[in-house]
PDB file of C-alpha atoms in Angstrom:
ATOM      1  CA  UNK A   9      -8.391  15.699  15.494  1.00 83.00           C
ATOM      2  CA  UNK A  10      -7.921  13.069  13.257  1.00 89.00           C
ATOM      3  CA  UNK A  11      -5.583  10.263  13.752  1.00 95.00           C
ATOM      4  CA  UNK A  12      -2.180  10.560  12.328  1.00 98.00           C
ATOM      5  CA  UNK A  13      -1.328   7.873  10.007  1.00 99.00           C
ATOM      6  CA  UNK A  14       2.232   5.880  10.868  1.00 99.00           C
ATOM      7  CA  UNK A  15       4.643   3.835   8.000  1.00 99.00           C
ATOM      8  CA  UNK A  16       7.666   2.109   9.163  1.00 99.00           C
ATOM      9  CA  UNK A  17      10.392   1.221   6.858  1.00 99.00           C
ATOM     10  CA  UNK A  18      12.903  -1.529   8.100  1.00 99.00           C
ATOM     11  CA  UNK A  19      15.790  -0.633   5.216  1.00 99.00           C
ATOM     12  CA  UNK A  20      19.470   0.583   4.904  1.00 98.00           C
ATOM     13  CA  UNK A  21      20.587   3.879   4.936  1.00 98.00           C
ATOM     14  CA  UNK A  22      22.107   5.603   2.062  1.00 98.00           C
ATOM     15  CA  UNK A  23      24.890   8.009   3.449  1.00 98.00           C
ATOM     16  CA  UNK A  24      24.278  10.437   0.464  1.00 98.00           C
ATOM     17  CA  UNK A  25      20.563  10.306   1.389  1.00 98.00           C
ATOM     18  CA  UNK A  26      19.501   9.496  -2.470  1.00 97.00           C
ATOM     19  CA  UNK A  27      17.643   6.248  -1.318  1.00 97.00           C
ATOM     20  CA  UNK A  28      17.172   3.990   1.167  1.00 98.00           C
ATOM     21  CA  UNK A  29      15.890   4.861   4.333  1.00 98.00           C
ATOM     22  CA  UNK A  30      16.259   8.829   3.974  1.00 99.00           C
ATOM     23  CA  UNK A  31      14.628   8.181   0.611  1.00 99.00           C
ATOM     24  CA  UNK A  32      11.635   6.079   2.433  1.00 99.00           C
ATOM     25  CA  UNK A  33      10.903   8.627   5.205  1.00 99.00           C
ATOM     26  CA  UNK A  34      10.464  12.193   2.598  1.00 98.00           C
ATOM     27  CA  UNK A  35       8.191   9.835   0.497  1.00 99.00           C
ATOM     28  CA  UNK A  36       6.150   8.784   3.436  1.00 99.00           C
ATOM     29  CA  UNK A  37       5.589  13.092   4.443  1.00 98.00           C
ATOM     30  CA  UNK A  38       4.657  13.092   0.888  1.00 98.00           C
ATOM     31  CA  UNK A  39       2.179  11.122   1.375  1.00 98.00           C
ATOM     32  CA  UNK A  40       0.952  12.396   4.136  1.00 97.00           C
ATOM     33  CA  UNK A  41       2.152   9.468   7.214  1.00 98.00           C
ATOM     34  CA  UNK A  42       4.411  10.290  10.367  1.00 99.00           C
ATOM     35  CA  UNK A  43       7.670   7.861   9.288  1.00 99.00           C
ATOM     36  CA  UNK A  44       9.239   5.254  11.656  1.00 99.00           C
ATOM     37  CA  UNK A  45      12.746   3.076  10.265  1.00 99.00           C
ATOM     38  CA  UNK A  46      14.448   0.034  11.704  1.00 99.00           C
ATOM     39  CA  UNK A  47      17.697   0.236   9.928  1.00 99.00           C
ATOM     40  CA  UNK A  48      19.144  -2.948   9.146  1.00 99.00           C
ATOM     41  CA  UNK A  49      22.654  -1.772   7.700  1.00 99.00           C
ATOM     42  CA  UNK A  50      24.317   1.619   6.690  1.00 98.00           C
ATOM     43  CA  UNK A  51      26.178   2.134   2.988  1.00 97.00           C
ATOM     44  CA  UNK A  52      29.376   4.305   2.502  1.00 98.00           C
ATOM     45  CA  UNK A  53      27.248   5.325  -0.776  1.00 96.00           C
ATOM     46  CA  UNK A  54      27.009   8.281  -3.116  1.00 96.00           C
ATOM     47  CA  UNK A  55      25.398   9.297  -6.523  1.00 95.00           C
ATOM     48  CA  UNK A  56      28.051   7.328  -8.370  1.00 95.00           C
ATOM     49  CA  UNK A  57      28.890   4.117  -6.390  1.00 95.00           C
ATOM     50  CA  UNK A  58      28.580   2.388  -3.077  1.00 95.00           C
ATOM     51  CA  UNK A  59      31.814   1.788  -1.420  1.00 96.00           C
ATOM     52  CA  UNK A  60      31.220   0.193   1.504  1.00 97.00           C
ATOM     53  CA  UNK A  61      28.618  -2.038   3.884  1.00 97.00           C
ATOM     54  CA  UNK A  62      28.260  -2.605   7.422  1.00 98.00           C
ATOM     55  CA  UNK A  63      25.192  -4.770   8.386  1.00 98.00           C
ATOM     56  CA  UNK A  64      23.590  -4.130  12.007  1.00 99.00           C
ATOM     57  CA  UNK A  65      22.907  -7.067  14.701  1.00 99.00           C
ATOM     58  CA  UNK A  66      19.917  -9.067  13.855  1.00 99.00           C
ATOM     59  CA  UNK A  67      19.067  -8.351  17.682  1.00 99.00           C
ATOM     60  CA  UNK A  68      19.671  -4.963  17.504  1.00 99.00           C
ATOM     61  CA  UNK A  69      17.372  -4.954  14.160  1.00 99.00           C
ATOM     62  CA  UNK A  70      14.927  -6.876  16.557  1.00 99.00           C
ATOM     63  CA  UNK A  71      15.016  -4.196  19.153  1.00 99.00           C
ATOM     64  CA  UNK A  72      14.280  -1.221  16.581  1.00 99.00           C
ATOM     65  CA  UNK A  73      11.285  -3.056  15.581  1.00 99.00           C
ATOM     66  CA  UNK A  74       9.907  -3.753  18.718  1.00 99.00           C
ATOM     67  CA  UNK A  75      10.667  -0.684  19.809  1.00 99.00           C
ATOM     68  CA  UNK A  76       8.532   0.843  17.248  1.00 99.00           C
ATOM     69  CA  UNK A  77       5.596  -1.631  17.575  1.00 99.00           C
ATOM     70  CA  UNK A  78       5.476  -0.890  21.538  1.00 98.00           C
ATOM     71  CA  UNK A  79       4.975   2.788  21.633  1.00 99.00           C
ATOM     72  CA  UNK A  80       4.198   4.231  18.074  1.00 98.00           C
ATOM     73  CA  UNK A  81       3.019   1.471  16.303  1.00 98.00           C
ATOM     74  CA  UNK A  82       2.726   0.971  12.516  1.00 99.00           C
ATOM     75  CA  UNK A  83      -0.398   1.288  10.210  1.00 99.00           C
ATOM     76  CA  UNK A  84       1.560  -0.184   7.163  1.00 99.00           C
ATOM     77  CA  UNK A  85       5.313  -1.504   6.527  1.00 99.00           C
ATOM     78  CA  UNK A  86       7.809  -2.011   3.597  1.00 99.00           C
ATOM     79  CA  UNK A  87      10.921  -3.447   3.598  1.00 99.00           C
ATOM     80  CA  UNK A  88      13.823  -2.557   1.004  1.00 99.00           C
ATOM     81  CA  UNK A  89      17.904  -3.378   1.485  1.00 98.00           C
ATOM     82  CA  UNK A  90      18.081  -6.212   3.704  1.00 98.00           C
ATOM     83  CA  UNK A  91      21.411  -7.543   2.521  1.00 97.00           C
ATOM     84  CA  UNK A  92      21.400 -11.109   3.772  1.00 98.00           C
ATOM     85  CA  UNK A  93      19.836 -14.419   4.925  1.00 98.00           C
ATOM     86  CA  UNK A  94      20.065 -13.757   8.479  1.00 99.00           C
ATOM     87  CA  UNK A  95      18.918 -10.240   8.112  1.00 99.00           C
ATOM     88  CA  UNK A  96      16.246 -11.656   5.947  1.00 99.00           C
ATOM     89  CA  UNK A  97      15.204 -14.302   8.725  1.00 99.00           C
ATOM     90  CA  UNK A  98      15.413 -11.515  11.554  1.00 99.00           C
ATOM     91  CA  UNK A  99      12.576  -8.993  10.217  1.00 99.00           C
ATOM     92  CA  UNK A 100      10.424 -12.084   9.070  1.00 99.00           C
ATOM     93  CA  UNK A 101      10.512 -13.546  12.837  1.00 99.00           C
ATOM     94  CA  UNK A 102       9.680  -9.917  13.846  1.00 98.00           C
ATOM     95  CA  UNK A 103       7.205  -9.445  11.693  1.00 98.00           C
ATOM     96  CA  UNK A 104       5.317 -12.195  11.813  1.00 96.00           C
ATOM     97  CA  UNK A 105       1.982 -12.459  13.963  1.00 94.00           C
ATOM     98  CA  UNK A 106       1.684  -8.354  13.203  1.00 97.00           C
ATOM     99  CA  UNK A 107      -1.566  -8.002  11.116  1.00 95.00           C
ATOM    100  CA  UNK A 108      -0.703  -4.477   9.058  1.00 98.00           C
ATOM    101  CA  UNK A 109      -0.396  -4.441   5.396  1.00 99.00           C
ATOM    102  CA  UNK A 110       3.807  -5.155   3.955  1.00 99.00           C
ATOM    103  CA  UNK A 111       5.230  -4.247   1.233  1.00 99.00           C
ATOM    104  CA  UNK A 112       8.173  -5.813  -0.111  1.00 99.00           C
ATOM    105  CA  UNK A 113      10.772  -3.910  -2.396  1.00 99.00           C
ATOM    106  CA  UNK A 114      13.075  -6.721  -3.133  1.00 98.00           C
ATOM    107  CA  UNK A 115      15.986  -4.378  -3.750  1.00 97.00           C
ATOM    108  CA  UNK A 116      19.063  -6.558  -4.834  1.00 94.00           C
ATOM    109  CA  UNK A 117      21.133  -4.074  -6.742  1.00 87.00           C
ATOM    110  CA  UNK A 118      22.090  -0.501  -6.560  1.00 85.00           C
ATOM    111  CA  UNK A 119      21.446   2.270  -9.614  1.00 79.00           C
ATOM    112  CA  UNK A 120      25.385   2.832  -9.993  1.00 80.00           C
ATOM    113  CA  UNK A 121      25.559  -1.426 -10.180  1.00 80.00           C
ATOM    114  CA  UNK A 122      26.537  -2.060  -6.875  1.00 85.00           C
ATOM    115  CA  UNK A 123      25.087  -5.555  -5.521  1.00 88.00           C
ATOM    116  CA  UNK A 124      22.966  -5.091  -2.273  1.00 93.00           C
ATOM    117  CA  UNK A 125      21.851  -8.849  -1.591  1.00 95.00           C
ATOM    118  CA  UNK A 126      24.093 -11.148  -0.887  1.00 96.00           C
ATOM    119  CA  UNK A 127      24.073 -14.848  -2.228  1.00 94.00           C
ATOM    120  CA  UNK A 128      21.711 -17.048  -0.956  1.00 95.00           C
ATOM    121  CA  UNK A 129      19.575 -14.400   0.803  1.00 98.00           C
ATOM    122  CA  UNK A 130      17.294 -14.004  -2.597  1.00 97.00           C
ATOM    123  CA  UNK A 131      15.743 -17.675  -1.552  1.00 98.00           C
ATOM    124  CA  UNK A 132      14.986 -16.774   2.009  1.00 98.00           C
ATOM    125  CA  UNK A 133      13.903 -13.711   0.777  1.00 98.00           C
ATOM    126  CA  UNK A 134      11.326 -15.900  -1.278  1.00 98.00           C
ATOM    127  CA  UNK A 135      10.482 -17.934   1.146  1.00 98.00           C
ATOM    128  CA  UNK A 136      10.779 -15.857   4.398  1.00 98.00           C
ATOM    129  CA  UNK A 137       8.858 -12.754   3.501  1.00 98.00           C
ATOM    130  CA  UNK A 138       6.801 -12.896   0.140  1.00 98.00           C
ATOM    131  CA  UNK A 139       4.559 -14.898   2.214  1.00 98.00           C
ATOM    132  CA  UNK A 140       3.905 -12.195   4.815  1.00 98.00           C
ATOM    133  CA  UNK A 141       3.920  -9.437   1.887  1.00 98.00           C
ATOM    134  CA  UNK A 142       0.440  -7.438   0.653  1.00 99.00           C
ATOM    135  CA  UNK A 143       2.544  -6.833  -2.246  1.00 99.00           C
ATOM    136  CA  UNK A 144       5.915  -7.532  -3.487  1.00 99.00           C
ATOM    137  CA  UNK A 145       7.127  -4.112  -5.687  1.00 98.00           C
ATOM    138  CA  UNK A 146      10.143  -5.754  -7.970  1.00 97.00           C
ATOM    139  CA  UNK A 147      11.041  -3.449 -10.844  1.00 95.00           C
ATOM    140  CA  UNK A 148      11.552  -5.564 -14.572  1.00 94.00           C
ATOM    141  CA  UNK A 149      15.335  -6.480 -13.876  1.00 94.00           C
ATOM    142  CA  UNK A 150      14.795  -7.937 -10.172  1.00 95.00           C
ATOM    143  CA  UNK A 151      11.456  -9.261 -11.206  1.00 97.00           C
ATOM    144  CA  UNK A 152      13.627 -11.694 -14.323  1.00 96.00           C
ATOM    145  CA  UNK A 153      16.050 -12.402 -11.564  1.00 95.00           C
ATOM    146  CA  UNK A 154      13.159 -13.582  -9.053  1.00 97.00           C
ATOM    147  CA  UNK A 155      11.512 -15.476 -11.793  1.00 98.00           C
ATOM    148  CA  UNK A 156      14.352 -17.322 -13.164  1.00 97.00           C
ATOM    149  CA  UNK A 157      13.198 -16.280 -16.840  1.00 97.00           C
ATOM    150  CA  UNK A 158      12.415 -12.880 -19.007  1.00 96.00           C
ATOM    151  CA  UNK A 159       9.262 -12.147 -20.217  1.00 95.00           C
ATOM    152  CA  UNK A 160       6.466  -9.903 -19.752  1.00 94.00           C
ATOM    153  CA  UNK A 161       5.439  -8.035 -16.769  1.00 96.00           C
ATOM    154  CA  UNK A 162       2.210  -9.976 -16.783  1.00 97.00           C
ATOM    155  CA  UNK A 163       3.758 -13.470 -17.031  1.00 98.00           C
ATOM    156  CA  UNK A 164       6.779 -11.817 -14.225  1.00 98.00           C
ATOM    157  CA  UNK A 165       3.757 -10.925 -12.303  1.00 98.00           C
ATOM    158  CA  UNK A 166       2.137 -13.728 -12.317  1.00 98.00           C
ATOM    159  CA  UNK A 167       5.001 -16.031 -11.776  1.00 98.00           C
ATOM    160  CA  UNK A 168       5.903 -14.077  -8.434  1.00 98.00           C
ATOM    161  CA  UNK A 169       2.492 -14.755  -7.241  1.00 98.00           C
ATOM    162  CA  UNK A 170       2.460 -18.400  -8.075  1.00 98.00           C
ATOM    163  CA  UNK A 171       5.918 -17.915  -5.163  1.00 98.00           C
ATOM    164  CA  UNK A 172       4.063 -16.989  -2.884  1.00 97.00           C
ATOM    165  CA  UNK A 173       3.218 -13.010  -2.631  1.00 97.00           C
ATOM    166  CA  UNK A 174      -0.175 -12.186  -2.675  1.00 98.00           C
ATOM    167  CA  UNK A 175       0.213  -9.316  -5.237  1.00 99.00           C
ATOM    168  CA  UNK A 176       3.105  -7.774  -7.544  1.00 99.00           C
ATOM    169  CA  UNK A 177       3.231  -4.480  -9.121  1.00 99.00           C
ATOM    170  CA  UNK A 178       6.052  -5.020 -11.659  1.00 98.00           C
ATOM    171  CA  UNK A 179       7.261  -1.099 -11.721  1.00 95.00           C
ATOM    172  CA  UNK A 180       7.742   0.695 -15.295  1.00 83.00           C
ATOM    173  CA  UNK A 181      10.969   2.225 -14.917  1.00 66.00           C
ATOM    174  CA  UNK A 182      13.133  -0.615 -16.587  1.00 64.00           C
ATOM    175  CA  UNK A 183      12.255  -1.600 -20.361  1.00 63.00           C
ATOM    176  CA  UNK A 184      10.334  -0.111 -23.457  1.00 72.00           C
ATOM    177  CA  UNK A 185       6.794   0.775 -22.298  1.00 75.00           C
ATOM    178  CA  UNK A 186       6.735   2.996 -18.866  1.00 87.00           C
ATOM    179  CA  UNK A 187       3.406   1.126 -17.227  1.00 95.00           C
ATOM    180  CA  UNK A 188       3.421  -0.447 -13.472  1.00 97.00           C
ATOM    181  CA  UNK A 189       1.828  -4.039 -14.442  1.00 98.00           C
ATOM    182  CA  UNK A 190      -0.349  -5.105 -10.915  1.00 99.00           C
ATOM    183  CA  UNK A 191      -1.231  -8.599 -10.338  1.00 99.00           C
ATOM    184  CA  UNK A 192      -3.627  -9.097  -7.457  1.00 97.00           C
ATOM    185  CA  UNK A 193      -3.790 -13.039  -7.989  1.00 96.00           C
ATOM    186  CA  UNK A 194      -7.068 -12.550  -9.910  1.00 97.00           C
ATOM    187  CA  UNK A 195      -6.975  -9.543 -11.967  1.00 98.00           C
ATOM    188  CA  UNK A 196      -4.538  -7.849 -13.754  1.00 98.00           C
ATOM    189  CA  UNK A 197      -4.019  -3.539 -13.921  1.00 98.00           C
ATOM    190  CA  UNK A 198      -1.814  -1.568 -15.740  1.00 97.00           C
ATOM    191  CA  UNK A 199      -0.935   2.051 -14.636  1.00 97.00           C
ATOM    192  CA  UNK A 200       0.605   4.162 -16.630  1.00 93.00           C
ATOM    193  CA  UNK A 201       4.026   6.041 -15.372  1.00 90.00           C
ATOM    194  CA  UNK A 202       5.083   9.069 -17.647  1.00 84.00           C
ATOM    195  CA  UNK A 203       8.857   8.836 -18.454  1.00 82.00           C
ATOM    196  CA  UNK A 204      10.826  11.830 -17.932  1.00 85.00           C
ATOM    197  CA  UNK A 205      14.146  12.711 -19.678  1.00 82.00           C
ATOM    198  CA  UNK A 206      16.119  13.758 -16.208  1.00 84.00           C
ATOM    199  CA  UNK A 207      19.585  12.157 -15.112  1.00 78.00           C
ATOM    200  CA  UNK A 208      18.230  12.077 -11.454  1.00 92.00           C
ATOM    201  CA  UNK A 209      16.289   8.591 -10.722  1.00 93.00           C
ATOM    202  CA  UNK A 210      18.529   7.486  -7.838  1.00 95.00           C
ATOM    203  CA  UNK A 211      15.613   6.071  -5.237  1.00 96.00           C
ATOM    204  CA  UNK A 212      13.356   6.104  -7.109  1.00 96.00           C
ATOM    205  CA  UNK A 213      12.170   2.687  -6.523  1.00 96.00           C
ATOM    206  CA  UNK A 214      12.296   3.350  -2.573  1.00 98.00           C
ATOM    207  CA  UNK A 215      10.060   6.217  -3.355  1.00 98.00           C
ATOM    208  CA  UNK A 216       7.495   4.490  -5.132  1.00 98.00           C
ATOM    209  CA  UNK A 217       7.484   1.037  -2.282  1.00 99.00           C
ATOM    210  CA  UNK A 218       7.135   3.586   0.381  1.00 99.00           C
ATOM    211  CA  UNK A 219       4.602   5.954  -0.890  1.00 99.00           C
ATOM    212  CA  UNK A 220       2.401   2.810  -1.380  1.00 99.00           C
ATOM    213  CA  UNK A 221       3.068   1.385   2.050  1.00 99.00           C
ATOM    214  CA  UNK A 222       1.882   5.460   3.587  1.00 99.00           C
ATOM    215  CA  UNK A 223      -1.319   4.766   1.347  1.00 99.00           C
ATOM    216  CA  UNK A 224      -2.031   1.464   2.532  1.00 99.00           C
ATOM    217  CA  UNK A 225      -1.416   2.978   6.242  1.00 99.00           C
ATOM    218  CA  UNK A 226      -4.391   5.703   5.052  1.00 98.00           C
ATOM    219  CA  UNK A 227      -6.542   2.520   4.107  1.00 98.00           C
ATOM    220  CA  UNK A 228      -6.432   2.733   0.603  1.00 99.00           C
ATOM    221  CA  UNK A 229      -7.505  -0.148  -1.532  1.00 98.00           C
ATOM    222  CA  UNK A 230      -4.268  -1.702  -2.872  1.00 99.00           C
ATOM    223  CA  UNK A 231      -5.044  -0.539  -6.740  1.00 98.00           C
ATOM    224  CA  UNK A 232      -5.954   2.864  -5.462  1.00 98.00           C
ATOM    225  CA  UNK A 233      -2.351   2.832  -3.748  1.00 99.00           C
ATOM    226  CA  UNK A 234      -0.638   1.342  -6.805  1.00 98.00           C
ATOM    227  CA  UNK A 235      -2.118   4.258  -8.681  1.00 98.00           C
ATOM    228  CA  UNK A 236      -1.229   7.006  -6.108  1.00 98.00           C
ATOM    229  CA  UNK A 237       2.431   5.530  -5.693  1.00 98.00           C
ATOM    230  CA  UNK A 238       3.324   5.797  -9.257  1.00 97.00           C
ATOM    231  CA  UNK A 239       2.350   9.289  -9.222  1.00 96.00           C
ATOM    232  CA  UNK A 240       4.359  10.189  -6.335  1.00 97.00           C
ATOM    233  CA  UNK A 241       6.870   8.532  -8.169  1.00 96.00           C
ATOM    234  CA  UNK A 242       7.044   9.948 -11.415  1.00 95.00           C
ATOM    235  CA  UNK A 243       6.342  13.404  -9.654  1.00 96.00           C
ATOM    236  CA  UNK A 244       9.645  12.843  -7.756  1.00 96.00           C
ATOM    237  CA  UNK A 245      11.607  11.695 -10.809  1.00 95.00           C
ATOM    238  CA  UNK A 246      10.233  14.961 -12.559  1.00 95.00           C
ATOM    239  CA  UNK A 247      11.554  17.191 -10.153  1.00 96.00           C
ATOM    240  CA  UNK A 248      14.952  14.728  -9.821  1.00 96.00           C
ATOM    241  CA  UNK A 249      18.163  16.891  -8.042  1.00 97.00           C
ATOM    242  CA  UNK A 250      20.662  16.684 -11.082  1.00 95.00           C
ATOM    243  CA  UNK A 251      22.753  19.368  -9.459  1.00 96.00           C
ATOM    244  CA  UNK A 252      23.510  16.598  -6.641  1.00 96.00           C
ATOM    245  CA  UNK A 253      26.564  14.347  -6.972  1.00 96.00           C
ATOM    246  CA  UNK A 254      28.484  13.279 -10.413  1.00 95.00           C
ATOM    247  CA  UNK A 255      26.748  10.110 -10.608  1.00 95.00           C
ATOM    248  CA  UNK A 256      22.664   9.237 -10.518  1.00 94.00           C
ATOM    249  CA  UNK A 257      21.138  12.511  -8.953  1.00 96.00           C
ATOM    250  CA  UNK A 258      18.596  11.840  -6.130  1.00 97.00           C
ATOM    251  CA  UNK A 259      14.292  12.340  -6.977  1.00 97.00           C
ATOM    252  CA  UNK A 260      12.241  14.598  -4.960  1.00 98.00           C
ATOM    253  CA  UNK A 261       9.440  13.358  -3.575  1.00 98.00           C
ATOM    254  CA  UNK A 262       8.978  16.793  -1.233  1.00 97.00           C
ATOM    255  CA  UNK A 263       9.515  19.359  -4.010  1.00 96.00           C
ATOM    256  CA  UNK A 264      12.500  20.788  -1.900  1.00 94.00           C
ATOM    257  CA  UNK A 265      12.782  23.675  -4.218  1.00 91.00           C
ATOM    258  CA  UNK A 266       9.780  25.401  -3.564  1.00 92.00           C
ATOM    259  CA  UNK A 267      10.345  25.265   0.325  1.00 89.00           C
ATOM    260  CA  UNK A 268      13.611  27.736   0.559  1.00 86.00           C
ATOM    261  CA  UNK A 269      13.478  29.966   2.804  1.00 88.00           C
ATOM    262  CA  UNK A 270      13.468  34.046   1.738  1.00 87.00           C
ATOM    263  CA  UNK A 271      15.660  35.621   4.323  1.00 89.00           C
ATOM    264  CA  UNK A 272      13.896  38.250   6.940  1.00 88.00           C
ATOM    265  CA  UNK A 273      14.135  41.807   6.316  1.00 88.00           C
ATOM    266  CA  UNK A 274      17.042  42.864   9.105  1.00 85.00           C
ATOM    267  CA  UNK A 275      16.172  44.450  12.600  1.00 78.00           C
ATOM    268  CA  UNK A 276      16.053  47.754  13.056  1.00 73.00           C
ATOM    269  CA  UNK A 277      18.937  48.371  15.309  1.00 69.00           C
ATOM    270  CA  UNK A 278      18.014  50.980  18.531  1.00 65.00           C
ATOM    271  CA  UNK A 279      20.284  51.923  21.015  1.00 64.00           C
ATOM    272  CA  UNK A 280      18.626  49.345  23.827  1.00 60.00           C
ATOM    273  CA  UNK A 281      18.193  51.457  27.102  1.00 57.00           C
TER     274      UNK A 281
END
């Protein structure tokens, strides 16, 4: 039998289960890896705002990861909502010294607006974990905000390398031209991401981080990943829930639609002797 392929996100849940860490673990069954999560805070959050945060113990955040790395094990990890410094400094420290590919989604801000980093942690963030990162998956908005300028995805790209990650895929969702720009520090690729007119991209972004970290965990190459994430992406978006919430309707990455259920055709009741 062959070996079952194992993602870990360490990530906040998102109580209406649009992004975040629910969003992490469908995309990693999409593509195809058994899903482990640390969860490093929990959000009082729905399709139109986030109302609330409470951030976990750094030392309970260490525990979940060790926990993990003891028994199960991970073949690949991301990171998305880590909130703060300290958080920051926690999952570096447990991180370090563990030699499996990381992906970094530096998410800082929520789709309904809601800030999810808090001041000072962007710097740690920086300094802390785009050095332990494979890749770092900023879309155009949080890439500006990284860089300190705004420009191209190429030059964005570039410029978050030259900080320290060892690649950045710049994602397509934000701005004119719908293309994931990949930087590995020697080449550049651009990938292509079909836009779709649906009111339903709420974690998205967690999608597309986490579907490259379960392809990285399969042992793709890291442009073969970049290519395979954007389509799990897009192929998410396309199918996006509008019917959920008022707000930012949640993407699909497992096609939930086709998997209801057709009721049984009812016993035939006998009189039991």
């Amino acid at each position: 039998m062959a070996r079952t392929a194992r993602a870990l996100t360490i990530a906040s849940s998102d109580s209406g289960g649009g992004a975040g860490i629910q969003a992490d673990l469908r995309a990693f069954a999409a593509a195809g890896c058994h899903g482990a999560s640390v969860i490093v805070a929990l959000t009082a959050q729905n399709t139109r705002e986030v109302t609330a945060i409470h951030a976990v113990p750094t030392d309970f955040i260490t525990a979940q990861v060790d926990a993990v790395f003891d028994d199960i094990g991970a073949d690949a990890v991301k990171t998305g909502m880590l909130l703060s410094a300290e958080i920051i400094e926690a999952v570096a420290a447990s991180l370090a010294g563990r030699d499996v590919p990381l992906v970094v989604d530096p998410v800082m801000i929520a789709s309904s607006g809601a800030r999810l980093l808090h001041d000072g942690a962007l710097e740690v963030m920086v300094g802390a974990l785009f050095p332990l990162a494979t890749v770092v998956t900023p879309n155009l908005p949080e890439a500006e905000l990284i860089a300190g300028f705004r420009g191209t995805r190429r030059a964005l790209a570039e410029r978050l390398c030259e900080m320290g990650a060892a690649a950045t895929i710049v994602t397509g969702g934000h701005g004119r031209d719908p293309v994931d720009h990949l930087f590995d520090g020697r080449d550049h690729v651009e990938i292509p991401v079909p836009r779709h007119a649906i009111a339903a991209t709420h974690g998205a972004g967690c999608t597309h981080s986490a579907a490259l970290a379960a392809l990285l965990a399969q042992g793709w190459p890291l442009r073969e990943a970049a290519q395979g994430a954007a389509e799990v992406a897009s192929a998410a978006v396309a199918r996006g829930l509008a019917d959920i919430g008022a707000g930012d309707g949640p993407v699909d990455a497992l096609d939930i639609r086709s998997r209801r259920l057709v009721p049984p055709a009812p016993l035939s009741v006998g009189r039991i002797a």
